[in-house]
Amino acid sequence: MAVGNYGTVRPADVSVDDVEIYYTKNDGNSVSELFKIPDPTEVLTKVDNPENPGQIFGGLYTLSLPTNIFGGKGVYSIIIRPKQFTATIVDCGVLNINNDVLGIVLDRNEIPSNLWSNNLVGYRVEYLKLDPATGEEKKISNTFRVITSNNLASVVPDPTNGSNESTYGFNDSSSLMFCTLTPSSAPSVRPNITPYIGTAGQTVIISSTCFNPIMMEIEMVEHDDETLAYALYGNQSKSLEDGIYTIYNFENSIYRQYNLYEVKNQFTGSPLYEIRQERGNIDFGKDFDDISV
Amino acid sequence: MEVIKKKILLEKYISRQRERYGSFTTSNIDVQIYLTQSYEDTGLYSNASYSPYSDNYRGEYKLEREDVLVPRNFDPLIHGRHPLINKDRYDNEPTNVVGMMDDRYLNSVGSYQIDENNKPLYQPNLNMSNDIKKSYNGVLSVDDNQIRYVIGGQPYSDGQLLKPNTGVMFTTNFNEIIEDFYSGREWKETIFSHNMGGLRTTENGGLPPNTGLYAIYQREEFLDTIETPKVRDEVFIKRGVEDIFERHAIMSEIKTRNDIDEYRDGYF
C-alpha cells in the first residue's frame, strides 16, 4: 500500500439541470438585488463534440443572455454555481459493527433518487441554525463537511455500541440514508472529541461539487472603438435642404441622425448658436444607397 | 471562485434596418463559458453487507416501491446500487478472448501412461489437475492432427466432468511447428480461447458468482490513502518484439523474490 494523494482538473460535463444561475445589475448608480434565473436550461446549453454529435464536448457551454433582461446598459454579475437543495437531518448515528464511523441520516424524500447509493459522494454539506432572536434559520459561517459515502440504512440493535448514538445497518428497504462525512473522526490525541457533523432536526444545505462555480462580470456597453470609428471614418451625409445630418455604419445603414440648425436673435436676426440635435424619428429617405451616386 | 470579465457591445445586436430600427435583432446574446471541476483523491473505501430491497420490510421509514423512480438511462455498472435494480443487472456480458501461444500447457494434461517413444498419452475426459475437486485440467478430444484441452476449468462435484464454458480452451495442432528464429525454440501451434469473462454477481450457466454486491462506505482514516495497482498475470503474450532495455526496465517491477517466479508467468 502506498500513501499519497492525487488530484486533477477536468472539463466539467455537468447536466444543465444541475446548475443554478443568479445575477445582479449595476446600472452605474446602484446594484440591484440578487435575482435567480428560474429555469437555467433556457439560458445554458451544452456544446456537443463536432465529431460525435450528441456527445457533450466537455467544459464548453453556451450562455444565452435574454435581451429582455440583459439588454440594457450596465454591469451584470452572473453567478453560475452547482445546484443546491436543503434537507433535514433525521438522526446522527454510527455504523453497525464499525462504531467509530459517524454519519448523518437523511430522509430519502428530500434527496433526488439519482443521488442514492454513493452518488452524493463529494457533495458539500453546510448547516443552518435557528436564531432565537429572529426565529429564522441562519447559515453557520465557515462550517462545512463533505459527504464521503451514502447508502440506505435502518436502525439495527447493536449491543456492542457503547455510545449514545443510534446504530445503522445498510438496508435498501429503508427510506433513510446514512451519510459519512469528512472530517468526522476524532483526533488521536483527544479520542472523545469528534468534529461537528450536525444534530437531529437540523436543516442542511447540500451542494453539488460537479463543477467549480464561476462569476461572469459582463459589461453591456453602447459604444466601443468600432462605434466611434463610425463617427470618424464612416460615411456621412448632410442634407442642405432640411439640415438632417446622418452618420452611417460600415454596412451603410443609418447609425445616427441629427438635425442641424441655427438659433438666431429674434430681434436682430444674428446667429447665436449652431445646434446639432439627435433625431428620434429617423428619416429613412436619407438611406446612403439612395442618395449617393 | 473564478471571475470572468467581458464587455459586450449592444450595437452588434441592434437592427439599423428601416423595419426594425433600434430594436434587438436577437432575443439572446450568446457567450461561451468553460466550466471545470477540481477533483481530489477520495481514498479507499470499505464495504459492508447490506439487506436488499424487500416489499415485506416493516419499519418506521419504509421505502415504498411506487415512490421510487429508477432514473432514466440508469446503468448499474456506472451509477452503483439502486434498490429496485436486480443483482443480475450488475453482471458483465460474456466476452471472448482468443490468442496464440506456445504449447507449454500441453504437458499439464498428459496422462501418466506413455507410448513407445516415452511420450505421454493423452486421455480424453481425464482430469489431471492436482486437486480434481477444485479445478479441471484435461483433454477434450485428440486425433492425429490436433488436440483440444482445457486448463483451469471448473469440475462438477465428482471432479471428472467439466462445467461448460469454464477455463481456458487450448487447441494444439501437431503438424504446425513454429520456430523462434532468435532463440531457436520450436513449439506446436497453439490457439487459446476463453468465452466467459466478466464479473458475475449471480450464478450464470452453472458458474458461481465471482464477485459480490456490497454497500461501500468511506472510513476517514483511509482518506488520502491509495493503493498502487498490482499486476498478477497468468498469461503473457510474447509479441516477438523486444526493446533492448526491456529486460532492464522490467527488473524495476520486481520487488520480492516471489515476483521473480510469478512475474509474467515465469518470464525470468
Coordinates of C-alpha atoms in Angstrom, one line a residue:
Chain A
M1 CA 0.0 0.0 0.0
A2 CA 1.3 3.4 -0.9
V3 CA 0.4 6.6 0.9
G4 CA -0.2 9.6 -1.3
N5 CA -2.8 11.7 -3.0
Y6 CA -3.7 12.8 -6.4
G7 CA -6.0 15.3 -8.0
T8 CA -6.9 16.7 -11.3
V9 CA -8.8 19.5 -13.0
R10 CA -11.1 18.2 -15.7
P11 CA -13.6 19.8 -18.1
A12 CA -17.0 19.6 -16.4
D13 CA -19.8 17.7 -18.1
V14 CA -22.5 18.7 -15.7
S15 CA -26.1 18.5 -16.8
V16 CA -27.6 21.9 -17.2
D17 CA -30.4 20.6 -14.9
D18 CA -27.9 20.7 -12.1
V19 CA -26.9 24.3 -12.4
E20 CA -28.2 27.5 -10.7
I21 CA -27.8 30.9 -12.2
Y22 CA -28.1 34.2 -10.4
Y23 CA -27.4 37.8 -11.5
T24 CA -27.3 41.4 -10.3
K25 CA -27.3 44.5 -12.4
N26 CA -25.2 47.6 -11.7
D27 CA -26.6 50.4 -13.8
G28 CA -23.9 52.8 -12.8
N29 CA -25.7 54.3 -9.8
S30 CA -26.7 51.3 -7.7
V31 CA -26.6 47.5 -7.6
S32 CA -29.8 45.6 -7.9
E33 CA -30.9 42.8 -5.6
L34 CA -29.9 39.3 -6.5
F35 CA -32.2 37.6 -9.0
K36 CA -32.4 34.0 -9.9
I37 CA -32.9 32.7 -13.4
P38 CA -36.0 30.4 -12.9
D39 CA -35.1 27.8 -15.5
P40 CA -31.3 27.6 -16.2
T41 CA -31.9 25.2 -19.1
E42 CA -33.4 28.0 -21.1
V43 CA -30.2 30.1 -20.9
L44 CA -27.5 27.5 -20.7
T45 CA -26.9 24.8 -23.3
K46 CA -24.1 22.2 -23.6
V47 CA -21.9 22.2 -26.7
D48 CA -21.6 18.9 -28.5
N49 CA -18.4 17.4 -29.8
P50 CA -18.5 18.1 -33.6
E51 CA -17.0 14.6 -34.3
N52 CA -19.7 12.9 -32.1
P53 CA -23.0 14.7 -32.3
G54 CA -25.0 14.3 -29.1
Q55 CA -21.8 13.7 -27.0
I56 CA -21.0 16.6 -24.8
F57 CA -17.7 18.3 -25.7
G58 CA -16.9 18.8 -22.0
G59 CA -16.4 22.1 -20.3
L60 CA -17.8 24.2 -23.1
Y61 CA -21.3 25.7 -22.6
T62 CA -23.2 28.5 -24.4
L63 CA -24.8 31.1 -22.1
S64 CA -27.7 32.8 -23.9
L65 CA -28.4 36.0 -22.2
P66 CA -32.1 37.1 -22.8
T67 CA -32.1 40.6 -24.1
N68 CA -35.2 41.4 -22.2
I69 CA -33.1 41.0 -19.0
F70 CA -29.6 41.8 -20.1
G71 CA -30.3 44.2 -23.0
G72 CA -29.8 47.4 -21.0
K73 CA -26.5 49.2 -20.4
G74 CA -24.8 48.3 -17.2
V75 CA -22.6 45.7 -15.5
Y76 CA -24.2 42.4 -14.9
S77 CA -22.7 40.0 -12.4
I78 CA -23.8 36.5 -13.3
I79 CA -23.1 33.7 -10.9
I80 CA -23.2 30.1 -12.2
R81 CA -22.9 27.5 -9.5
P82 CA -23.9 23.9 -8.9
K83 CA -27.5 23.3 -7.8
Q84 CA -28.3 23.1 -4.1
F85 CA -31.1 21.6 -2.1
T86 CA -32.0 21.5 1.6
A87 CA -32.7 18.5 3.7
T88 CA -33.3 17.9 7.4
I89 CA -31.1 15.6 9.5
V90 CA -33.3 12.9 10.8
D91 CA -30.7 11.5 13.1
C92 CA -27.0 11.2 13.7
G93 CA -25.6 7.7 14.3
V94 CA -22.8 5.2 13.9
L95 CA -22.4 2.3 11.6
N96 CA -23.1 -1.2 12.7
I97 CA -20.0 -3.2 13.6
N98 CA -17.8 -0.1 12.8
N99 CA -19.0 2.1 15.7
D100 CA -16.2 4.6 15.0
V101 CA -17.7 5.6 11.7
L102 CA -20.0 8.5 12.3
G103 CA -22.6 9.9 9.9
I104 CA -25.8 11.9 9.5
V105 CA -29.1 10.3 8.5
L106 CA -31.3 12.0 5.9
D107 CA -34.7 11.2 4.6
R108 CA -34.7 9.9 1.0
N109 CA -37.8 12.1 0.3
E110 CA -35.5 15.1 0.3
I111 CA -32.8 13.5 -1.9
P112 CA -33.2 13.1 -5.6
S113 CA -33.3 9.3 -6.4
N114 CA -30.4 9.6 -8.8
L115 CA -28.2 10.5 -5.9
W116 CA -28.8 7.4 -3.8
S117 CA -26.2 4.7 -3.3
N118 CA -23.0 6.8 -3.1
N119 CA -23.9 9.3 -5.8
L120 CA -23.8 12.0 -3.1
V121 CA -20.1 11.5 -2.7
G122 CA -18.3 14.8 -2.9
Y123 CA -21.3 16.9 -2.2
R124 CA -20.8 19.6 0.3
V125 CA -23.0 19.9 3.5
E126 CA -23.5 23.3 5.1
Y127 CA -25.5 23.9 8.2
L128 CA -28.3 26.2 9.3
K129 CA -29.0 27.2 12.9
L130 CA -32.1 28.7 14.4
D131 CA -31.6 32.3 15.5
P132 CA -33.7 32.7 18.7
A133 CA -33.8 36.5 18.3
T134 CA -35.4 36.4 14.8
G135 CA -36.9 32.9 14.7
E136 CA -35.2 32.4 11.4
E137 CA -32.6 29.8 10.4
K138 CA -29.3 31.3 9.5
K139 CA -26.3 29.7 7.9
I140 CA -23.4 28.8 10.2
S141 CA -20.5 30.6 8.8
N142 CA -17.3 28.8 7.7
T143 CA -18.6 25.4 8.6
F144 CA -19.0 22.7 6.0
R145 CA -18.4 19.0 5.6
V146 CA -18.1 16.8 2.6
I147 CA -20.1 13.6 2.0
T148 CA -17.8 10.6 1.5
S149 CA -20.5 7.9 1.2
N150 CA -24.3 7.5 1.3
N151 CA -26.3 4.3 1.5
L152 CA -29.9 3.5 2.5
A153 CA -29.9 2.3 6.1
S154 CA -32.1 1.4 9.0
V155 CA -31.6 1.3 12.8
V156 CA -30.4 -2.0 14.0
P157 CA -29.8 -3.3 17.5
D158 CA -26.1 -3.3 18.4
P159 CA -25.2 -4.3 21.9
T160 CA -21.6 -3.6 21.2
N161 CA -22.3 0.1 20.7
G162 CA -21.3 1.9 23.8
S163 CA -22.2 5.4 22.6
N164 CA -25.5 7.1 22.9
E165 CA -25.8 7.2 19.1
S166 CA -28.2 5.0 17.2
T167 CA -26.6 2.2 15.2
Y168 CA -27.4 1.9 11.5
G169 CA -27.0 -1.1 9.1
F170 CA -27.3 -0.8 5.4
N171 CA -30.8 -1.7 4.2
D172 CA -32.2 -1.0 0.8
S173 CA -35.8 -1.3 2.1
S174 CA -35.4 1.8 4.3
S175 CA -36.1 5.3 3.2
L176 CA -33.3 6.6 5.5
M177 CA -29.9 7.4 4.1
F178 CA -26.7 7.1 6.2
C179 CA -24.1 9.6 5.0
T180 CA -20.5 9.5 6.2
L181 CA -18.8 12.9 6.2
T182 CA -15.3 14.3 6.4
P183 CA -14.0 15.4 8.8
S184 CA -15.9 13.4 11.3
S185 CA -13.4 11.3 13.2
A186 CA -11.7 12.2 16.5
P187 CA -8.1 13.2 16.6
S188 CA -5.8 10.6 18.1
V189 CA -4.8 12.9 21.0
R190 CA -8.4 13.6 22.1
P191 CA -10.4 10.4 21.1
N192 CA -13.6 11.6 22.7
I193 CA -13.8 14.9 20.8
T194 CA -15.4 14.5 17.4
P195 CA -15.8 17.3 14.8
Y196 CA -19.3 18.8 14.5
I197 CA -21.4 17.0 11.9
G198 CA -24.8 18.3 12.8
T199 CA -27.7 17.4 15.1
A200 CA -31.0 15.7 14.6
G201 CA -33.7 18.1 13.3
Q202 CA -31.2 20.5 11.8
T203 CA -31.6 21.8 8.3
V204 CA -28.6 21.4 6.0
I205 CA -27.8 22.8 2.6
I206 CA -26.4 20.1 0.2
S207 CA -24.5 21.4 -2.8
S208 CA -23.1 19.5 -5.8
T209 CA -19.4 19.9 -6.5
C210 CA -19.6 18.7 -10.0
F211 CA -18.1 21.9 -11.3
N212 CA -16.3 25.0 -9.8
P213 CA -18.7 28.0 -9.6
I214 CA -17.8 31.0 -11.7
M215 CA -18.9 34.6 -11.8
M216 CA -19.1 36.5 -15.0
E217 CA -18.9 40.2 -14.9
I218 CA -20.4 41.3 -18.2
E219 CA -20.5 44.9 -19.1
M220 CA -23.1 45.8 -21.7
V221 CA -21.9 48.9 -23.5
E222 CA -23.4 51.2 -26.1
H223 CA -20.1 52.3 -27.5
D224 CA -16.7 51.0 -28.2
D225 CA -14.0 51.8 -30.6
E226 CA -16.0 50.5 -33.5
T227 CA -19.0 52.8 -33.0
L228 CA -16.6 55.7 -32.5
A229 CA -15.0 54.7 -35.8
Y230 CA -18.4 55.1 -37.5
A231 CA -18.3 58.7 -36.5
L232 CA -14.7 59.2 -37.5
Y233 CA -14.3 57.0 -40.6
G234 CA -17.9 56.0 -41.6
N235 CA -19.8 57.6 -44.5
Q236 CA -21.9 60.7 -43.6
S237 CA -24.4 62.9 -45.3
K238 CA -25.7 66.4 -44.6
S239 CA -28.9 67.3 -46.3
L240 CA -28.7 71.0 -47.2
E241 CA -32.4 71.3 -47.7
D242 CA -33.6 70.2 -44.3
G243 CA -30.4 70.1 -42.3
I244 CA -30.5 66.4 -41.5
Y245 CA -27.1 65.1 -40.7
T246 CA -26.7 61.3 -41.0
I247 CA -23.9 59.0 -39.8
Y248 CA -23.8 55.5 -41.4
N249 CA -22.2 52.4 -40.0
F250 CA -19.8 50.3 -42.1
E251 CA -22.7 48.5 -43.7
N252 CA -24.1 51.9 -44.8
S253 CA -27.1 51.6 -42.6
I254 CA -28.2 54.7 -40.7
Y255 CA -26.4 54.6 -37.3
R256 CA -27.4 58.1 -36.0
Q257 CA -29.2 61.0 -37.4
Y258 CA -29.2 64.7 -36.3
N259 CA -30.9 67.9 -37.1
L260 CA -28.5 70.8 -37.8
Y261 CA -29.9 74.3 -37.3
E262 CA -29.0 77.7 -36.1
V263 CA -30.6 79.7 -33.3
K264 CA -30.8 83.4 -34.1
N265 CA -31.6 86.5 -32.2
Q266 CA -35.3 87.1 -32.8
F267 CA -34.9 90.8 -33.0
T268 CA -31.7 91.3 -34.9
G269 CA -31.6 88.0 -36.8
S270 CA -27.9 87.5 -35.9
P271 CA -26.9 83.8 -35.3
L272 CA -26.5 82.8 -31.6
Y273 CA -25.9 79.1 -31.7
E274 CA -25.3 76.2 -34.1
I275 CA -27.2 73.2 -32.8
R276 CA -26.8 69.5 -33.5
Q277 CA -29.7 67.6 -32.1
E278 CA -30.2 63.9 -32.3
R279 CA -33.3 62.8 -34.1
G280 CA -35.6 60.2 -32.6
N281 CA -37.6 60.0 -35.7
I282 CA -35.3 58.6 -38.3
D283 CA -35.7 59.9 -41.9
F284 CA -35.1 56.8 -43.9
G285 CA -35.2 58.9 -47.1
K286 CA -31.5 59.6 -46.3
D287 CA -30.5 56.0 -46.9
F288 CA -27.0 56.1 -48.2
D289 CA -27.5 53.9 -51.2
D290 CA -30.4 56.1 -52.3
I291 CA -28.7 59.4 -52.0
S292 CA -25.2 58.6 -53.1
V293 CA -24.1 58.5 -56.7
Chain B
M1 CA -14.4 31.4 -7.5
E2 CA -13.2 32.3 -10.9
V3 CA -14.3 35.8 -12.1
I4 CA -14.6 36.3 -15.9
K5 CA -14.8 39.8 -17.2
K6 CA -16.3 40.5 -20.6
K7 CA -17.5 43.6 -22.4
I8 CA -20.3 43.3 -25.0
L9 CA -21.3 46.0 -27.5
L10 CA -25.0 46.1 -27.7
E11 CA -24.8 47.8 -31.1
K12 CA -23.9 44.4 -32.6
Y13 CA -27.4 43.1 -31.7
I14 CA -29.4 46.2 -32.6
S15 CA -31.1 46.5 -36.0
R16 CA -30.4 49.5 -38.2
Q17 CA -32.9 48.4 -40.9
R18 CA -35.9 50.5 -41.6
E19 CA -38.4 47.9 -40.5
R20 CA -37.0 47.3 -37.0
Y21 CA -34.7 50.3 -36.4
G22 CA -33.4 50.4 -32.9
S23 CA -34.8 47.0 -31.8
F24 CA -32.8 43.9 -30.9
T25 CA -32.1 41.5 -33.8
T26 CA -32.0 38.6 -31.4
S27 CA -33.7 37.5 -28.2
N28 CA -30.5 36.2 -26.7
I29 CA -26.9 37.3 -26.6
D30 CA -24.7 34.2 -26.6
V31 CA -21.4 33.9 -24.8
Q32 CA -19.3 30.8 -24.4
I33 CA -18.1 29.7 -21.0
Y34 CA -15.8 26.9 -19.9
L35 CA -16.6 25.0 -16.7
T36 CA -14.1 22.8 -14.9
Q37 CA -14.2 20.5 -12.0
S38 CA -11.4 20.1 -9.5
Y39 CA -11.2 16.6 -8.2
E40 CA -9.2 15.3 -5.3
D41 CA -8.4 11.8 -4.1
T42 CA -11.3 10.3 -2.1
G43 CA -9.2 7.5 -0.8
L44 CA -10.1 3.9 0.0
Y45 CA -13.5 2.5 0.6
S46 CA -14.6 -0.3 2.9
N47 CA -17.5 -2.5 2.1
A48 CA -20.2 -4.0 4.2
S49 CA -23.0 -6.4 3.6
Y50 CA -26.5 -4.9 3.1
S51 CA -30.1 -6.1 3.1
P52 CA -31.6 -5.9 -0.4
Y53 CA -34.9 -4.3 -1.1
S54 CA -37.9 -6.3 0.3
D55 CA -41.6 -5.5 0.0
N56 CA -42.1 -7.2 3.3
Y57 CA -39.8 -4.8 5.3
R58 CA -41.6 -3.4 8.3
G59 CA -40.1 -0.2 9.7
E60 CA -41.0 3.4 10.5
Y61 CA -39.2 4.6 7.4
K62 CA -40.3 2.2 4.7
L63 CA -39.2 2.7 1.1
E64 CA -42.3 2.2 -1.0
R65 CA -41.7 0.7 -4.4
E66 CA -44.2 3.1 -6.1
D67 CA -42.4 6.1 -4.6
V68 CA -39.1 5.1 -6.2
L69 CA -38.2 6.0 -9.7
V70 CA -35.3 4.3 -11.4
P71 CA -33.5 7.3 -13.1
R72 CA -33.7 7.3 -16.8
N73 CA -30.7 5.7 -18.6
F74 CA -29.6 4.1 -15.2
D75 CA -26.6 2.0 -15.7
P76 CA -25.9 -0.2 -12.7
L77 CA -22.2 -0.6 -13.5
I78 CA -21.7 3.2 -13.6
H79 CA -24.3 4.6 -11.2
G80 CA -23.9 2.0 -8.5
R81 CA -26.5 0.2 -6.4
H82 CA -30.2 1.0 -6.7
P83 CA -32.8 -0.6 -4.5
L84 CA -35.0 -1.7 -7.4
I85 CA -32.3 -3.0 -9.7
N86 CA -31.9 -6.8 -9.6
K87 CA -28.5 -8.2 -8.9
D88 CA -28.1 -9.8 -12.3
R89 CA -28.2 -6.4 -13.9
Y90 CA -24.7 -5.8 -12.5
D91 CA -23.2 -8.8 -14.4
N92 CA -20.9 -8.2 -17.3
E93 CA -21.7 -9.5 -20.7
P94 CA -19.6 -12.6 -21.6
T95 CA -16.5 -11.7 -23.6
N96 CA -14.5 -13.9 -25.9
V97 CA -10.7 -13.8 -25.8
V98 CA -8.7 -15.6 -28.5
G99 CA -4.9 -15.7 -28.8
M100 CA -1.9 -17.8 -29.9
M101 CA 0.9 -19.1 -27.7
D102 CA 3.4 -22.0 -27.3
D103 CA 2.4 -25.5 -26.3
R104 CA 3.7 -25.3 -22.7
Y105 CA 0.4 -26.3 -21.1
L106 CA 0.2 -29.5 -23.2
N107 CA 2.4 -31.2 -20.6
S108 CA -0.2 -30.4 -17.9
V109 CA -2.9 -32.5 -19.5
G110 CA -0.9 -35.6 -20.5
S111 CA -1.8 -38.8 -18.6
Y112 CA 0.7 -40.9 -16.6
Q113 CA 0.7 -43.5 -19.4
I114 CA 3.5 -43.3 -22.0
D115 CA 3.8 -44.6 -25.5
E116 CA 6.7 -46.5 -27.2
N117 CA 8.5 -43.2 -27.7
N118 CA 8.3 -42.3 -24.0
K119 CA 5.8 -39.5 -24.7
P120 CA 2.7 -39.2 -22.5
L121 CA -0.6 -40.5 -23.9
Y122 CA -3.5 -38.1 -24.0
Q123 CA -6.6 -39.5 -22.5
P124 CA -9.9 -37.6 -23.1
N125 CA -12.1 -36.7 -20.2
L126 CA -9.4 -37.4 -17.6
N127 CA -8.9 -34.6 -15.1
M128 CA -5.1 -34.2 -14.5
S129 CA -5.2 -31.3 -12.1
N130 CA -3.6 -31.5 -8.6
D131 CA -7.0 -31.2 -6.9
I132 CA -9.7 -32.6 -9.2
K133 CA -12.5 -31.3 -6.9
K134 CA -11.3 -27.7 -7.4
S135 CA -10.1 -27.4 -11.0
Y136 CA -10.1 -29.2 -14.3
N137 CA -7.1 -29.7 -16.5
G138 CA -7.8 -32.2 -19.1
V139 CA -8.1 -33.3 -22.7
L140 CA -11.4 -32.9 -24.5
S141 CA -10.5 -34.6 -27.8
V142 CA -7.4 -35.8 -29.6
D143 CA -6.6 -37.2 -33.1
D144 CA -3.6 -37.4 -35.3
N145 CA -3.7 -33.7 -36.2
Q146 CA -4.8 -31.8 -33.2
I147 CA -5.6 -31.9 -29.5
R148 CA -8.2 -29.8 -27.6
Y149 CA -7.8 -29.4 -23.9
V150 CA -8.8 -27.1 -21.0
I151 CA -6.7 -25.6 -18.3
G152 CA -8.2 -24.1 -15.1
G153 CA -11.8 -25.3 -15.8
Q154 CA -14.4 -25.9 -13.2
P155 CA -15.3 -29.6 -12.5
Y156 CA -18.6 -30.9 -11.3
S157 CA -18.6 -32.3 -7.8
D158 CA -17.2 -35.7 -8.9
G159 CA -14.1 -33.9 -10.3
Q160 CA -14.3 -35.7 -13.6
L161 CA -16.7 -33.8 -15.8
L162 CA -16.0 -30.2 -16.9
K163 CA -18.6 -27.5 -16.5
P164 CA -19.2 -25.9 -19.9
N165 CA -17.6 -22.6 -20.8
T166 CA -15.1 -22.7 -17.9
G167 CA -11.4 -22.5 -18.0
V168 CA -9.1 -21.6 -20.9
M169 CA -9.6 -23.8 -24.0
F170 CA -6.5 -24.7 -26.0
T171 CA -6.1 -26.3 -29.4
T172 CA -2.7 -27.5 -30.4
N173 CA -2.0 -28.6 -34.0
F174 CA 0.6 -31.3 -34.1
N175 CA 1.6 -30.7 -37.7
E176 CA 2.1 -26.9 -37.4
I177 CA 5.6 -26.2 -36.0
I178 CA 6.6 -22.7 -35.1
E179 CA 10.2 -21.7 -34.7
D180 CA 11.6 -18.7 -32.9
F181 CA 14.5 -17.6 -35.0
Y182 CA 16.1 -15.7 -32.2
S183 CA 16.1 -18.5 -29.6
G184 CA 15.9 -21.4 -31.9
R185 CA 13.0 -22.8 -29.8
E186 CA 10.3 -24.8 -31.6
W187 CA 6.7 -25.5 -30.5
K188 CA 3.5 -26.7 -31.9
E189 CA 0.9 -24.0 -32.9
T190 CA -1.5 -23.5 -30.1
I191 CA -4.6 -21.3 -30.0
F192 CA -6.3 -20.5 -26.8
S193 CA -9.7 -19.0 -26.2
H194 CA -11.9 -18.1 -23.2
N195 CA -15.5 -17.0 -23.6
M196 CA -16.8 -16.5 -20.2
G197 CA -15.2 -13.3 -18.9
G198 CA -16.5 -10.5 -16.8
L199 CA -18.0 -10.1 -13.4
R200 CA -20.9 -12.3 -12.1
T201 CA -22.8 -11.4 -9.0
T202 CA -25.2 -14.3 -9.7
E203 CA -24.8 -17.8 -10.9
N204 CA -24.6 -17.9 -14.6
G205 CA -24.5 -21.1 -16.8
G206 CA -23.6 -23.2 -13.8
L207 CA -20.8 -20.8 -12.8
P208 CA -20.8 -19.5 -9.3
P209 CA -20.7 -15.7 -8.7
N210 CA -17.1 -14.3 -8.8
T211 CA -18.0 -11.0 -7.2
G212 CA -20.5 -9.6 -4.7
L213 CA -22.6 -6.5 -4.4
Y214 CA -21.9 -4.6 -1.3
A215 CA -22.6 -1.2 0.3
I216 CA -19.4 0.8 0.2
Y217 CA -18.6 3.5 2.6
Q218 CA -15.7 5.7 3.5
R219 CA -13.5 5.2 6.5
E220 CA -12.0 8.5 7.2
E221 CA -8.6 7.1 8.3
F222 CA -8.2 5.9 4.7
L223 CA -8.6 9.4 3.2
D224 CA -5.7 10.3 1.0
T225 CA -4.6 6.7 1.1
I226 CA -4.5 4.9 -2.3
E227 CA -3.3 1.5 -3.2
T228 CA -1.0 1.1 -6.2
P229 CA -2.3 -1.3 -8.8
K230 CA -0.8 -4.7 -8.8
V231 CA -0.4 -7.0 -11.8
R232 CA -0.9 -10.7 -11.4
D233 CA -0.9 -12.0 -14.9
E234 CA -1.2 -15.7 -15.7
V235 CA -0.9 -15.2 -19.5
F236 CA 1.9 -13.3 -21.0
I237 CA 1.8 -12.9 -24.8
K238 CA 5.3 -12.6 -26.2
R239 CA 4.9 -10.5 -29.3
G240 CA 8.4 -11.2 -30.8
V241 CA 9.4 -7.5 -30.4
E242 CA 11.5 -6.5 -27.5
D243 CA 13.2 -3.3 -26.7
I244 CA 16.9 -3.7 -25.9
F245 CA 16.3 -2.1 -22.5
E246 CA 13.1 -4.0 -21.7
R247 CA 14.8 -6.7 -19.6
H248 CA 16.5 -4.0 -17.5
A249 CA 13.3 -1.9 -17.3
I250 CA 11.1 -4.7 -16.1
M251 CA 13.6 -5.5 -13.4
S252 CA 12.4 -2.4 -11.6
E253 CA 9.0 -4.0 -11.3
I254 CA 10.4 -6.9 -9.3
K255 CA 10.1 -6.2 -5.6
T256 CA 10.3 -9.6 -4.0
R257 CA 11.8 -13.0 -4.6
N258 CA 8.3 -14.3 -5.3
D259 CA 8.0 -11.8 -8.1
I260 CA 10.9 -13.4 -9.8
D261 CA 8.8 -16.6 -10.1
E262 CA 5.4 -15.0 -10.7
Y263 CA 6.3 -12.1 -13.0
R264 CA 4.8 -12.6 -16.4
D265 CA 4.2 -16.2 -15.7
G266 CA 7.8 -17.2 -15.3
Y267 CA 9.4 -14.7 -17.7
F268 CA 12.7 -14.9 -15.7

